[in-house]
Coordinates of C-alpha atoms and ligand atoms in Angstrom, one line a residue:
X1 CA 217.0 164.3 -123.1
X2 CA 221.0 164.0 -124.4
X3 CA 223.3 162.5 -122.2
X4 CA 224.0 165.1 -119.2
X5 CA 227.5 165.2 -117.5
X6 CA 226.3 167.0 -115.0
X7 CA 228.4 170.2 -116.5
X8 CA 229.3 171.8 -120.0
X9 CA 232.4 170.2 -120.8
X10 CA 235.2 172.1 -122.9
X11 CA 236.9 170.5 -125.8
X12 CA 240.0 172.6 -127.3
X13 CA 240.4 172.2 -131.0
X14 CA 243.3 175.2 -130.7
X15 CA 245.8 172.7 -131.7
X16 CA 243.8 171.0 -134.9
X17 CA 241.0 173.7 -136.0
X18 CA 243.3 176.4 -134.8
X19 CA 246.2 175.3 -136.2
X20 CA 244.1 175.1 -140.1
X21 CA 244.7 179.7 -139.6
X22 CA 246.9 180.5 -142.4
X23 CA 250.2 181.2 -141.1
X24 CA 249.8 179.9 -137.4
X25 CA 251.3 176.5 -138.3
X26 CA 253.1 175.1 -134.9
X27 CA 255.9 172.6 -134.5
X28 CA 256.5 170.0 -132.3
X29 CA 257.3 171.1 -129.3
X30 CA 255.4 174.5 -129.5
X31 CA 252.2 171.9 -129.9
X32 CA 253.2 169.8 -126.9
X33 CA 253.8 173.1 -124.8
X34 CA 250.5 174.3 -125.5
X35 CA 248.5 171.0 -124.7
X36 CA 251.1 171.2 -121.5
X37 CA 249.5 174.3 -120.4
X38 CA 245.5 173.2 -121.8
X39 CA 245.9 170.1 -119.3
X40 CA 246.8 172.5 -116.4
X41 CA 243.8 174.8 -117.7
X42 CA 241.7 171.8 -117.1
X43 CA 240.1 171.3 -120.3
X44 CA 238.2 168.1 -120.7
X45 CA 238.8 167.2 -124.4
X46 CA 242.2 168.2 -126.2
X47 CA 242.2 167.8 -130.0
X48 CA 245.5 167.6 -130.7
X49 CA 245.3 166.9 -134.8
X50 CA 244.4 164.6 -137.5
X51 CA 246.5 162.3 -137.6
X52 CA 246.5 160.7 -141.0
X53 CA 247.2 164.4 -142.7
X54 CA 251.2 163.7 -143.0
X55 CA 253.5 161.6 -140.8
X56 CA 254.1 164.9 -138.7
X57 CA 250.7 165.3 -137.6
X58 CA 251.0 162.1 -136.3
X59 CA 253.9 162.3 -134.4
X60 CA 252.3 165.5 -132.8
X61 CA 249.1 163.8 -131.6
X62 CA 251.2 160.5 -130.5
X63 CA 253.4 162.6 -128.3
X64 CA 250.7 164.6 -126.9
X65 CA 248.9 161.9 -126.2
X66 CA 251.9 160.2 -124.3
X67 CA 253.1 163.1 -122.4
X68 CA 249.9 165.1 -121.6
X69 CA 247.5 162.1 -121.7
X70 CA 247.5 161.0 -118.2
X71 CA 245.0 159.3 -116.2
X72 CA 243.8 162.8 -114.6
X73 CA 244.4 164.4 -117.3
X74 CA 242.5 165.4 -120.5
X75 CA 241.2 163.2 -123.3
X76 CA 243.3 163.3 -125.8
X77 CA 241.1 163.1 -129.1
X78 CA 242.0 163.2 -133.0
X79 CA 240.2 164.0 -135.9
X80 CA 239.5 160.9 -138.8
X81 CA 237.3 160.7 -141.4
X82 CA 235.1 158.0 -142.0
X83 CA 237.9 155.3 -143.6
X84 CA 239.4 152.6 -141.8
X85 CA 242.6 154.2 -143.1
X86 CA 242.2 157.6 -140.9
X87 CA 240.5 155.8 -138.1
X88 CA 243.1 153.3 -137.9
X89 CA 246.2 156.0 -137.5
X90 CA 244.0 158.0 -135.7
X91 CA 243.4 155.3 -132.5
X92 CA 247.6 154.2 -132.8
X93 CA 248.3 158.0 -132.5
X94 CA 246.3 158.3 -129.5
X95 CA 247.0 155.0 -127.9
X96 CA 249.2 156.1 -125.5
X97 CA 246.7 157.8 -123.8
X98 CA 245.4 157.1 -120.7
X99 CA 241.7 158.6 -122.1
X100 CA 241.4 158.4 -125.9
X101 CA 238.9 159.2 -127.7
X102 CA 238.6 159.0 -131.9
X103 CA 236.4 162.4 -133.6
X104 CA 235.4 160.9 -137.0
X105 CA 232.7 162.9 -139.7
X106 CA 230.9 162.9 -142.6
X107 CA 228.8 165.1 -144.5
X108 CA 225.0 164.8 -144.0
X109 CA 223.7 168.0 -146.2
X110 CA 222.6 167.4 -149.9
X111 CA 225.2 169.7 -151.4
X112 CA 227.9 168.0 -149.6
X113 CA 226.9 164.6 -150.6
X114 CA 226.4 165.1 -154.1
X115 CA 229.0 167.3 -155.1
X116 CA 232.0 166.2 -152.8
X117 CA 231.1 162.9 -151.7
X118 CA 229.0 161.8 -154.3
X119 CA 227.1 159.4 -152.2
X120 CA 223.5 158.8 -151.8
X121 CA 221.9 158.8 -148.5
X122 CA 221.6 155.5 -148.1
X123 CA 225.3 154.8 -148.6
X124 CA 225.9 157.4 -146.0
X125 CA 223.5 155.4 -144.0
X126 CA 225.1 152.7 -144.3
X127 CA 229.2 153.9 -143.8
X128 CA 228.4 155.8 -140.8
X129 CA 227.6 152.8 -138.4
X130 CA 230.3 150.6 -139.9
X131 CA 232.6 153.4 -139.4
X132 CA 231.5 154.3 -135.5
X133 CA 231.9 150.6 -135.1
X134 CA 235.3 150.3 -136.4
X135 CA 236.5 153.2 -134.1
X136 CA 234.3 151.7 -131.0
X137 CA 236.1 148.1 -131.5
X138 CA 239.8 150.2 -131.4
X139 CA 238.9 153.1 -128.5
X140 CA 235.5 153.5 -125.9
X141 CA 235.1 156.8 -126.8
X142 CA 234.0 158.1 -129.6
X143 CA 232.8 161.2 -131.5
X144 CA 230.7 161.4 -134.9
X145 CA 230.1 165.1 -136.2
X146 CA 227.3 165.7 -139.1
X147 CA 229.1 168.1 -141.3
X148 CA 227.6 170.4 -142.8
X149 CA 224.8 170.0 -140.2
X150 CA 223.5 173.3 -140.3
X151 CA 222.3 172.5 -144.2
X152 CA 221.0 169.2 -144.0
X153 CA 217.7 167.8 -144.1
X154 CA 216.9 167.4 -140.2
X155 CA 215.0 164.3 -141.0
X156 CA 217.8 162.6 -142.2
X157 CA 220.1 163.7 -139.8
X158 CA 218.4 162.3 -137.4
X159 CA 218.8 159.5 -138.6
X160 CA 221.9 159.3 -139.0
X161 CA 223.0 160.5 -136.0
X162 CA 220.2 157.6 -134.4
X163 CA 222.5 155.1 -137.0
X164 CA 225.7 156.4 -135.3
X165 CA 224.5 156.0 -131.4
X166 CA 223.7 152.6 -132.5
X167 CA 227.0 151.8 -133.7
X168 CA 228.5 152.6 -130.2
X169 CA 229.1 157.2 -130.5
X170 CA 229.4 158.6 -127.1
X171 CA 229.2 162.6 -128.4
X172 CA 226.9 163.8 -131.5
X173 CA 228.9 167.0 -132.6
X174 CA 226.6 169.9 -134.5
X175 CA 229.1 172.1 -136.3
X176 CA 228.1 174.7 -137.6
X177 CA 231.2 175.2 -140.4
X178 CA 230.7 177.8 -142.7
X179 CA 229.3 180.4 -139.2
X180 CA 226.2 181.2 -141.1
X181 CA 223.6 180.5 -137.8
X182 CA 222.0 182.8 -135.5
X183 CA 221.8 181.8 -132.0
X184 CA 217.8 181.1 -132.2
X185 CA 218.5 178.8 -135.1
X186 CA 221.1 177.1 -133.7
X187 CA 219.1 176.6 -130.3
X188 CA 216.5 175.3 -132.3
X189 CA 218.5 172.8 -134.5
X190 CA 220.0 171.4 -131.1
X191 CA 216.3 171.2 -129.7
X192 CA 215.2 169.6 -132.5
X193 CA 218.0 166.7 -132.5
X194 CA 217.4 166.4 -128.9
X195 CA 213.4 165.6 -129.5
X196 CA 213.7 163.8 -132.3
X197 CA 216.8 161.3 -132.1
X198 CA 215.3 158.8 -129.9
X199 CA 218.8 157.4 -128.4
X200 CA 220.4 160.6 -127.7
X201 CA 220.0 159.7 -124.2
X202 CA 223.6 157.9 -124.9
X203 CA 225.4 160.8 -126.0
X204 CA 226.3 164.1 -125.2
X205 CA 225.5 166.8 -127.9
X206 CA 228.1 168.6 -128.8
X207 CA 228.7 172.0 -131.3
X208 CA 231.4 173.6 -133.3
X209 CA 231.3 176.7 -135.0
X210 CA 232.9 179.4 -136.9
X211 CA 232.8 183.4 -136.1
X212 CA 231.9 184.7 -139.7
X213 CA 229.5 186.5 -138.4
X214 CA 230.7 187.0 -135.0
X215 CA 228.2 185.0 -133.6
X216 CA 230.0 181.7 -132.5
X217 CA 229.7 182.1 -128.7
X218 CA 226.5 183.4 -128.8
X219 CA 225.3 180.6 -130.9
X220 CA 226.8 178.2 -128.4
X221 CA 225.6 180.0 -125.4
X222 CA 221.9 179.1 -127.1
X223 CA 222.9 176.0 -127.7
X224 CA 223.7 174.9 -124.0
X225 CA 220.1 176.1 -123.2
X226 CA 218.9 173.8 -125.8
X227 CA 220.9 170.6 -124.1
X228 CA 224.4 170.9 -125.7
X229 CA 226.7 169.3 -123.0
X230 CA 229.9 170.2 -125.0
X231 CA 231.7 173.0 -126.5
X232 CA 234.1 172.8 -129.3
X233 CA 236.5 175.9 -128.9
X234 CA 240.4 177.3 -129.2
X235 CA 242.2 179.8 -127.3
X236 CA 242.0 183.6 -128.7
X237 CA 239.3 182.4 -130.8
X238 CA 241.5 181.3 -133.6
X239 CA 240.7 179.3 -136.4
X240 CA 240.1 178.9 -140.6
X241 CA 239.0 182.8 -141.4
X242 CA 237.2 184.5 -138.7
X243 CA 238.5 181.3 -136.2
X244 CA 236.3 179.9 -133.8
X245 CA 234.2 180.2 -130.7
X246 CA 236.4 181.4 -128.3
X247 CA 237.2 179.4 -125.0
X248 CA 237.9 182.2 -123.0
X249 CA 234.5 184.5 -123.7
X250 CA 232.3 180.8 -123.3
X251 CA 233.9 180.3 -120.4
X252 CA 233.9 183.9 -118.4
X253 CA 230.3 184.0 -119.5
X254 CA 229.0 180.5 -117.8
X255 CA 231.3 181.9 -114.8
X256 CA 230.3 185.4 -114.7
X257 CA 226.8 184.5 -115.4
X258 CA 226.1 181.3 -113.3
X259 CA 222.7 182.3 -112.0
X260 CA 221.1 182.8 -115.7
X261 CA 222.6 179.4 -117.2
X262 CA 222.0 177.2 -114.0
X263 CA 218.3 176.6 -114.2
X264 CA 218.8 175.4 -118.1
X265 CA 221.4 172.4 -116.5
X266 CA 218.9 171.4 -113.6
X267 CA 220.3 173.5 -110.6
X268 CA 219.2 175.9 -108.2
X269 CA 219.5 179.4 -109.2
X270 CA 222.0 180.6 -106.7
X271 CA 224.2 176.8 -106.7
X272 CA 227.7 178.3 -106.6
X273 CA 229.3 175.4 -108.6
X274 CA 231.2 175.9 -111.5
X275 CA 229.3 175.3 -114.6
X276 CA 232.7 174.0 -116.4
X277 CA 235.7 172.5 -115.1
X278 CA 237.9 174.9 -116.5
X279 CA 240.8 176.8 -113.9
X280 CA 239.7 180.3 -115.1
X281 CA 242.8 181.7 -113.4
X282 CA 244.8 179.6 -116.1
X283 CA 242.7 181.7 -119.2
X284 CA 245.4 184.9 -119.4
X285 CA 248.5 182.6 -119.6
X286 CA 247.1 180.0 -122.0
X287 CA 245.6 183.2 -124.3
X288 CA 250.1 184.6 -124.2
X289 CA 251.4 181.1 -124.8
X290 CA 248.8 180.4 -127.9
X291 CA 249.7 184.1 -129.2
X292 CA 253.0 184.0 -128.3
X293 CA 253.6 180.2 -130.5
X294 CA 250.9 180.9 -133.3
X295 CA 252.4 184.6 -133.7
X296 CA 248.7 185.5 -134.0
X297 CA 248.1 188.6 -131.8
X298 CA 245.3 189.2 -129.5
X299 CA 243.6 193.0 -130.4
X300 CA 243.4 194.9 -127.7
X301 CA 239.8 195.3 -126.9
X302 CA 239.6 191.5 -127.5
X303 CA 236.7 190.1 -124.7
X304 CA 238.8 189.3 -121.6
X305 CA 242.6 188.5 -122.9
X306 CA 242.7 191.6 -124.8
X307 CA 245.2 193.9 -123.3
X308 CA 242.8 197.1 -122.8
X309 CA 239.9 194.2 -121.3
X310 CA 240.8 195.7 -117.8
X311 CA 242.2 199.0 -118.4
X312 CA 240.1 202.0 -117.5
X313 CA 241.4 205.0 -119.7
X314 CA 238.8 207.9 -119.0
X315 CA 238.4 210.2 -116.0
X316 CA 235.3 208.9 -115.0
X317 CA 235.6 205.0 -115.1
X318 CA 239.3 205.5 -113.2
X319 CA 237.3 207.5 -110.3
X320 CA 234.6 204.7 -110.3
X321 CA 237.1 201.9 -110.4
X322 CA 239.0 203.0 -107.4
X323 CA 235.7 204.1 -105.5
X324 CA 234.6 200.0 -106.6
X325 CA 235.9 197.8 -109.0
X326 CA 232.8 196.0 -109.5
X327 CA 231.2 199.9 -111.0
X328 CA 232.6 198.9 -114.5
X329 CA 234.2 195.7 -113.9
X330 CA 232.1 192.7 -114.3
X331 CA 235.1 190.7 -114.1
X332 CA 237.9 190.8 -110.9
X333 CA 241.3 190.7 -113.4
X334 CA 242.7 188.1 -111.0
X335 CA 239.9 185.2 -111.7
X336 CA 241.6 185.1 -115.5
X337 CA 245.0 185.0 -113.5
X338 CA 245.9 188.9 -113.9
X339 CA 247.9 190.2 -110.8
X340 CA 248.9 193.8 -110.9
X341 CA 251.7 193.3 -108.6
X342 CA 254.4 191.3 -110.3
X343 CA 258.0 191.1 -109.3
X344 CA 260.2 191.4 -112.3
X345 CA 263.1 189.8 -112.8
X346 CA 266.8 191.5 -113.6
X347 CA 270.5 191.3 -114.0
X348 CA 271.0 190.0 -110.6
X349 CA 268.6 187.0 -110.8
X350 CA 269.6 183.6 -111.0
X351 CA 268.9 180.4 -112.6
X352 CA 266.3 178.8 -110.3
X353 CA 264.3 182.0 -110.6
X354 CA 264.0 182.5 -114.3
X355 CA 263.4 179.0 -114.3
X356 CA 260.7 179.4 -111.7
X357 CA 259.1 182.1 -113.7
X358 CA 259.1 180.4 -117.1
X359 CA 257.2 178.0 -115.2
X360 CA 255.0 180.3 -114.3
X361 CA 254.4 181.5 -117.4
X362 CA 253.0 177.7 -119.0
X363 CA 257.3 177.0 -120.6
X364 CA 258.8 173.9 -118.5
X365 CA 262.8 174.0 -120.1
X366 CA 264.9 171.3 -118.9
X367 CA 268.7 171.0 -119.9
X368 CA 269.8 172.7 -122.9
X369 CA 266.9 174.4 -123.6
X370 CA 267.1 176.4 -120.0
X371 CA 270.7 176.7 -120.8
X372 CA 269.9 178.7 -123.9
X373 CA 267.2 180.2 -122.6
X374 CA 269.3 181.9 -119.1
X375 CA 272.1 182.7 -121.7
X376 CA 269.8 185.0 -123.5
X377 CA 268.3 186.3 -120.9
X378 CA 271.6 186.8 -118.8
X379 CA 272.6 188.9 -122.2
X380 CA 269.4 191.2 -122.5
X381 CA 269.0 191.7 -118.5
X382 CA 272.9 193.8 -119.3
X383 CA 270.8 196.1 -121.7
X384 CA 267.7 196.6 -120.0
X385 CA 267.4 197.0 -116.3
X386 CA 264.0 195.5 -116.0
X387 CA 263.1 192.3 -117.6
X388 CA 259.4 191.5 -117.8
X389 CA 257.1 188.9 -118.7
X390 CA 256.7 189.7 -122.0
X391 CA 260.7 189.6 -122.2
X392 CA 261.1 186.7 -121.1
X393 CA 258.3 184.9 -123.7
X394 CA 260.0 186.8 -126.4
X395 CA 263.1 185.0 -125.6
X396 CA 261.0 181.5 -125.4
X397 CA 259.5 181.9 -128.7
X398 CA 263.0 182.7 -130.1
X399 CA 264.2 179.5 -128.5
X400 CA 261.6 177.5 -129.8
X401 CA 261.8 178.7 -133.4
X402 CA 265.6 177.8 -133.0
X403 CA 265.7 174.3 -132.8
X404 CA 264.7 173.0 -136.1
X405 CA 267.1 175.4 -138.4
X406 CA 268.6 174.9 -141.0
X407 CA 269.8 178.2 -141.3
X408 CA 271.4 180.4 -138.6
X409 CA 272.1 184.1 -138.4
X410 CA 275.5 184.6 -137.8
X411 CA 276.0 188.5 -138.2
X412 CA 274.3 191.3 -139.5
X413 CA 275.8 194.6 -140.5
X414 CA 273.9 197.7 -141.6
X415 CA 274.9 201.2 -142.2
X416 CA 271.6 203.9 -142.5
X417 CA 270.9 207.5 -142.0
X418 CA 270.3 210.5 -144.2
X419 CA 271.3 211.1 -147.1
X420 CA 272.9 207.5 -147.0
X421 CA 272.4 204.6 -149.0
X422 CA 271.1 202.0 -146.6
X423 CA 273.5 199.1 -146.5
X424 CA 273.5 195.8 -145.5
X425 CA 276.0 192.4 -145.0
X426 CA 274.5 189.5 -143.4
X427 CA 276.2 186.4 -142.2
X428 CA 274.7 182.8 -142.5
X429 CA 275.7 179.8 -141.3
X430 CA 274.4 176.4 -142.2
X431 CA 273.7 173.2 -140.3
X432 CA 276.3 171.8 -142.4
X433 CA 278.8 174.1 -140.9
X434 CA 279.1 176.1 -143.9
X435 CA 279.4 179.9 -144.0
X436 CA 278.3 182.7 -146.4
X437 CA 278.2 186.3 -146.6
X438 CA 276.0 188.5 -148.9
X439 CA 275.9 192.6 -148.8
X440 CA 272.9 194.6 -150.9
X441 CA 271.1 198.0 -150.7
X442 CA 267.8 198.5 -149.5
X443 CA 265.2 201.2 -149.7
X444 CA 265.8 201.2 -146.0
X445 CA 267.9 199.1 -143.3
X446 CA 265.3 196.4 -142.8
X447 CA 264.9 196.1 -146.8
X448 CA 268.7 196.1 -147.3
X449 CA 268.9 193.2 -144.3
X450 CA 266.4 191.2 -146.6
X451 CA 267.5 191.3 -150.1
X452 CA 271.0 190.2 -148.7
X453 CA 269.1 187.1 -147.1
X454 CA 267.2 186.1 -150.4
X455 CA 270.3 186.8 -152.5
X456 CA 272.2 183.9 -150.3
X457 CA 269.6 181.2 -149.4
X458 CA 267.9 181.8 -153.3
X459 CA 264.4 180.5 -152.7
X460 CA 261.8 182.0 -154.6
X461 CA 259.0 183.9 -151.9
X462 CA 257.5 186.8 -151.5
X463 CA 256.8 189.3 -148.4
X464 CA 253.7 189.3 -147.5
X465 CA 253.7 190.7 -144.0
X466 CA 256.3 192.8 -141.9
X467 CA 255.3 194.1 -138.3
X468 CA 257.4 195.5 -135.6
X469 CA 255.6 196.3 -132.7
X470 CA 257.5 197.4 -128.8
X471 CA 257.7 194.1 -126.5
X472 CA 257.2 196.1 -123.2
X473 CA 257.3 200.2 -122.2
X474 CA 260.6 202.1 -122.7
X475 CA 263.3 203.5 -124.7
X476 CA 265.1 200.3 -123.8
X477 CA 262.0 197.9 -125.1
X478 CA 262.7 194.8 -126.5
X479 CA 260.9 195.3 -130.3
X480 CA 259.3 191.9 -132.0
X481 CA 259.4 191.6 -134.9
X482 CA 257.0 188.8 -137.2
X483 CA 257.6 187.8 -140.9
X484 CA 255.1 186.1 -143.4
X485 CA 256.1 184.9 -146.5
X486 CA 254.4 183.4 -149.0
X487 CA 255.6 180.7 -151.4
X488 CA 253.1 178.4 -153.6
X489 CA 250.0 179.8 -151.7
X490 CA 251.6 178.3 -148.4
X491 CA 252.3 181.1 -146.1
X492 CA 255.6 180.7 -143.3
X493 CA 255.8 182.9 -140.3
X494 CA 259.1 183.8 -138.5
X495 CA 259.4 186.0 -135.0
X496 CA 262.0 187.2 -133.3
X497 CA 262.8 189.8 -130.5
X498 CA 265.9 192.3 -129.8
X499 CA 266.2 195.1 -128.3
X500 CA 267.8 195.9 -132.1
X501 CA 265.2 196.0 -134.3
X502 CA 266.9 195.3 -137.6
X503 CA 268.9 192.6 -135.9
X504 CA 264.8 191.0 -134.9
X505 CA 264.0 192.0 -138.2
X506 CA 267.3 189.9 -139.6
X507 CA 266.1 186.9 -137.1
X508 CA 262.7 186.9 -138.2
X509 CA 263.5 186.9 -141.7
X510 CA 265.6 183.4 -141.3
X511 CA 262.9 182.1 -138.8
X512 CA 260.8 182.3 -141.7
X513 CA 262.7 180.8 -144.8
X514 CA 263.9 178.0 -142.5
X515 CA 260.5 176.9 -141.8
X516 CA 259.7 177.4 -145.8
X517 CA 262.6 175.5 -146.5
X518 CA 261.8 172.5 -144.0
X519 CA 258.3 172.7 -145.4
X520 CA 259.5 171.3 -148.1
X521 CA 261.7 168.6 -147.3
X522 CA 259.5 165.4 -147.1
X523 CA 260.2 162.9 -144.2
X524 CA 262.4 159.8 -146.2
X525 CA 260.0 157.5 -144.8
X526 CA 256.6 158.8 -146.8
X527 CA 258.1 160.4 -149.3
X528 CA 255.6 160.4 -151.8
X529 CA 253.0 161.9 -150.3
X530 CA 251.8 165.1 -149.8
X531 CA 249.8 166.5 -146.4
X532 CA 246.1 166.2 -147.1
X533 CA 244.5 169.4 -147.1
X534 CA 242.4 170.6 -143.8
X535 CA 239.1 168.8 -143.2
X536 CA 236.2 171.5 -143.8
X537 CA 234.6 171.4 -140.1
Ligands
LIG1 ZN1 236.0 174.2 -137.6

């Protein structure tokens, strides 16, 4: 039997796997606010990058690990593959750490080996020990995943996972990459390694998969009856194309359905103790802030984050709700951390209480950050009496896509109706301290807002995505706006909020070319080379 610790534990791959969805890059300090918030979520494992992918991703992962790492806290974990070159960057970036732990991989399937590795078996037989041992000699714990596991010859990745207990791995991860399983075969592939690899007994099996077919959870639900002690996961589900097994669904359904899954972890039926560690009442703030920072939103009939999870529309179910809630609620709103009595805030609030809110909420500001943030919220609480949760995020994220401009909105004029041509000047200020003004004509206020924009900063992109969608309920809503554009196949998102819409649409707009244009600025310290593209697992 693999290596039991005594629950299923919960590794978060939002910030590294979910960061690899196109468009949902994160910076800095929207990374460290999310591991912030997956710490007080109470996740075990936090992957917080891969490390030797540019000199930023390695900044990321060093800070997360020296701010979030602590000794009750999460282990903070990065991704490497099997070089001394990754593994080394990857142990310094996590050093900090109180718990550390180094993920390293390599492919174990035929196709793999031949056509991308080109490397026989017994070369892979041979690196994969030496490469485990390297990482054991720098950290105590670490990970080996097979890629490509789910096409490999089972023989031989037995023994290579046997080879890599040897060398010191604590966790044997089983990804599934390319979300092709069903949840039999992936039970059976997990029961097979745990028959067959005679030292798994060391290590904890772990699994990562991809929701192509929509079957990620369910595969991993299988795969914890088989004997997989870990769960590779993000937030919302996101991830490369269809994203990945979502944290929230794998963990409602071990704490909804305790009584089914105990007996397959050795407990009584009826034992009341949590099958993960996880602080369930965390789930609905962790699914905003991810949503709110990615600018990926959550559909509505998502499994429990989605905004209609808990709403009862028809007659029938609203009679039955109020008779019971448990008649068609499986779930009580408030174990995800959903009250339906919330004070909001207003005009006449004060510092301390916004500040007590954002807490709240997962954002800790200190110093001129709060400043910023109370100014802007002191301004929109004078056009709208009520200022909600959602507000207040909006004004966050703005925040936070503020800090590293280069460019900043100054004005924005635009003149619209019937029978008009719509008309646009916009106002831009530099970092430099420079200032430039641009008017144009647009099919349309927003279109007229963006031709001005392009015709002063002069970077080549195109538009790929423009949605406006209402903030919170009212005449007086607060509209958010989000911005992709597209520039050498890299795509650059911008979001921004006003109770304007063209003036969000305006501040979305130069969210976007200023991260474009600091995409391509390279750090003067590695300047020649370029971020290595994302590992396939
Ligand atoms: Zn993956």
């Amino acid at each position: 039997m693999a290596r039991d610790p005594g629950r299923v534990l919960i590794f978060d791959t939002t910030l590294r796997d979910g960061e690899q969805s196109p468009g949902a890059s994160l910076n800095l300090d929207e990374k460290l606010a999310i591991a912030q918030q997956l710490a007080r979520l109470r996740v075990d494992i936090i992957e917080a990058g891969f490390p030797f992918a540019s000199p930023g991703d390695f900044d990321a992962v060093q800070t997360i690990a020296r701010q979030v790492g602590r000794p009750d806290g999460p282990v903070i974990c990065g991704l490497a593959r099997a070089t001394r070159g990754d593994i080394k960057a990857c142990a310094d970036a996590v050093a900090p750490a109180a718990n550390q732990r180094i993920h390293t991989f390599l492919a174990t399937s035929d196709i793999h080996l031949e056509h991308k590795l080109r490397k026989s078996r017994a070369e892979v037989l041979q690196i994969v020990p030496e490469m485990v041992a390297y990482a054991r000699s720098l950290v105590d714990d670490v990970e080996f995943s097979c890629e490509d596991a789910g096409r490999s010859d089972p023989e031989f990745m037995y023994q290579v996972i046997e080879a890599a207990i040897a060398a010191g791995a604590t966790t044997i991860n089983i990804p599934d990459t390319v979300g092709y399983a069903t949840p039999a075969e992936f039970g059976a592939l997990i029961s097979g390694i745990d028959a067959h690899v005679p030292s798994i007994g060391q290590a904890v099996i772990s699994v990562h998969g991809h929701n192509d077919l929509g079957l990620a959870v369910a595969n991993f639900l299988e795969a914890v009856k088989n004997g997989a002690r870990q769960l590779e996961c993000t937030i919302n589900g996101i991830g490369e194309r269809a994203g990945n097994a979502s944290l929230e669904e794998l963990v409602m359904a071990l704490h909804v359905r305790r009584s089914y899954f105990n007996g397959y972890l050795g407990r009584a039926e009826d034992s009341s103790e949590p099958l993960t560690g996880i602080q369930t009442e965390e789930i609905y703030k962790t699914s905003r802030l991810v949503s709110n920072l990615t600018g990926m939103a959550v559909q509505p009939n998502k499994a429990i984050v989605g905004a209609n999870a808990f709403a009862h529309e028809s007659g029938i179910h609203q009679d039955g709700v109020l008779k019971n809630r448990l008649t068609y609620e499986i779930i009580d709103a408030r174990t995800i951390g959903l009250s339906d009595n919330r004070i909001s805030l207003g005009k006449l609030s004060g510092r301390s209480a916004v500040r007590a809110r954002l807490e709240e909420l997962g954002y800790q500001l200190e110093g001129e950050d709060l400043n910023d943030a109370f100014a802007r919220f002191k301004e929109l609480a004078d056009r709208k009496r009520e200022i909600t949760d959602r507000d207040l995020e909006a004004i966050v994220r703005q925040n936070a896509q503020q800090i590293e401009s280069y460019y900043q909105l100054a004005g924005v004029q635009v003149s619209c109706g019937r029978d008009l041509r719509a008309t646009a000047t916009v106002t831009l200020r530099t970092s430099d301290g420079e200032e430039c003004s641009q008017a144009a004509i647009g099919t349309g206020p927003v279109d007229a807002v963006c031709q001005a924009l392009n015709g002063l900063v002069q970077v080549p992109n195109e538009l790929v995505e423009f949605s406006v969608k209402s903030v919170t309920e009212g005449i007086d809503a607060m509209g958010e706006v989000t911005i992709r554009l597209r520039q050498d196949g890299r795509l650059y998102s911008g979001h921004a909020a006003d109770t304007d819409v063209v003036v969000a649409a305006a501040q979305a707009f130069v969210n976007a070319l200023n991260r474009l244009v600091s995409g391509q600025k390279h750090s003067p310290l590695h300047p020649q080379r370029a971020p290595l593209p994302a590992p396939a697992l």
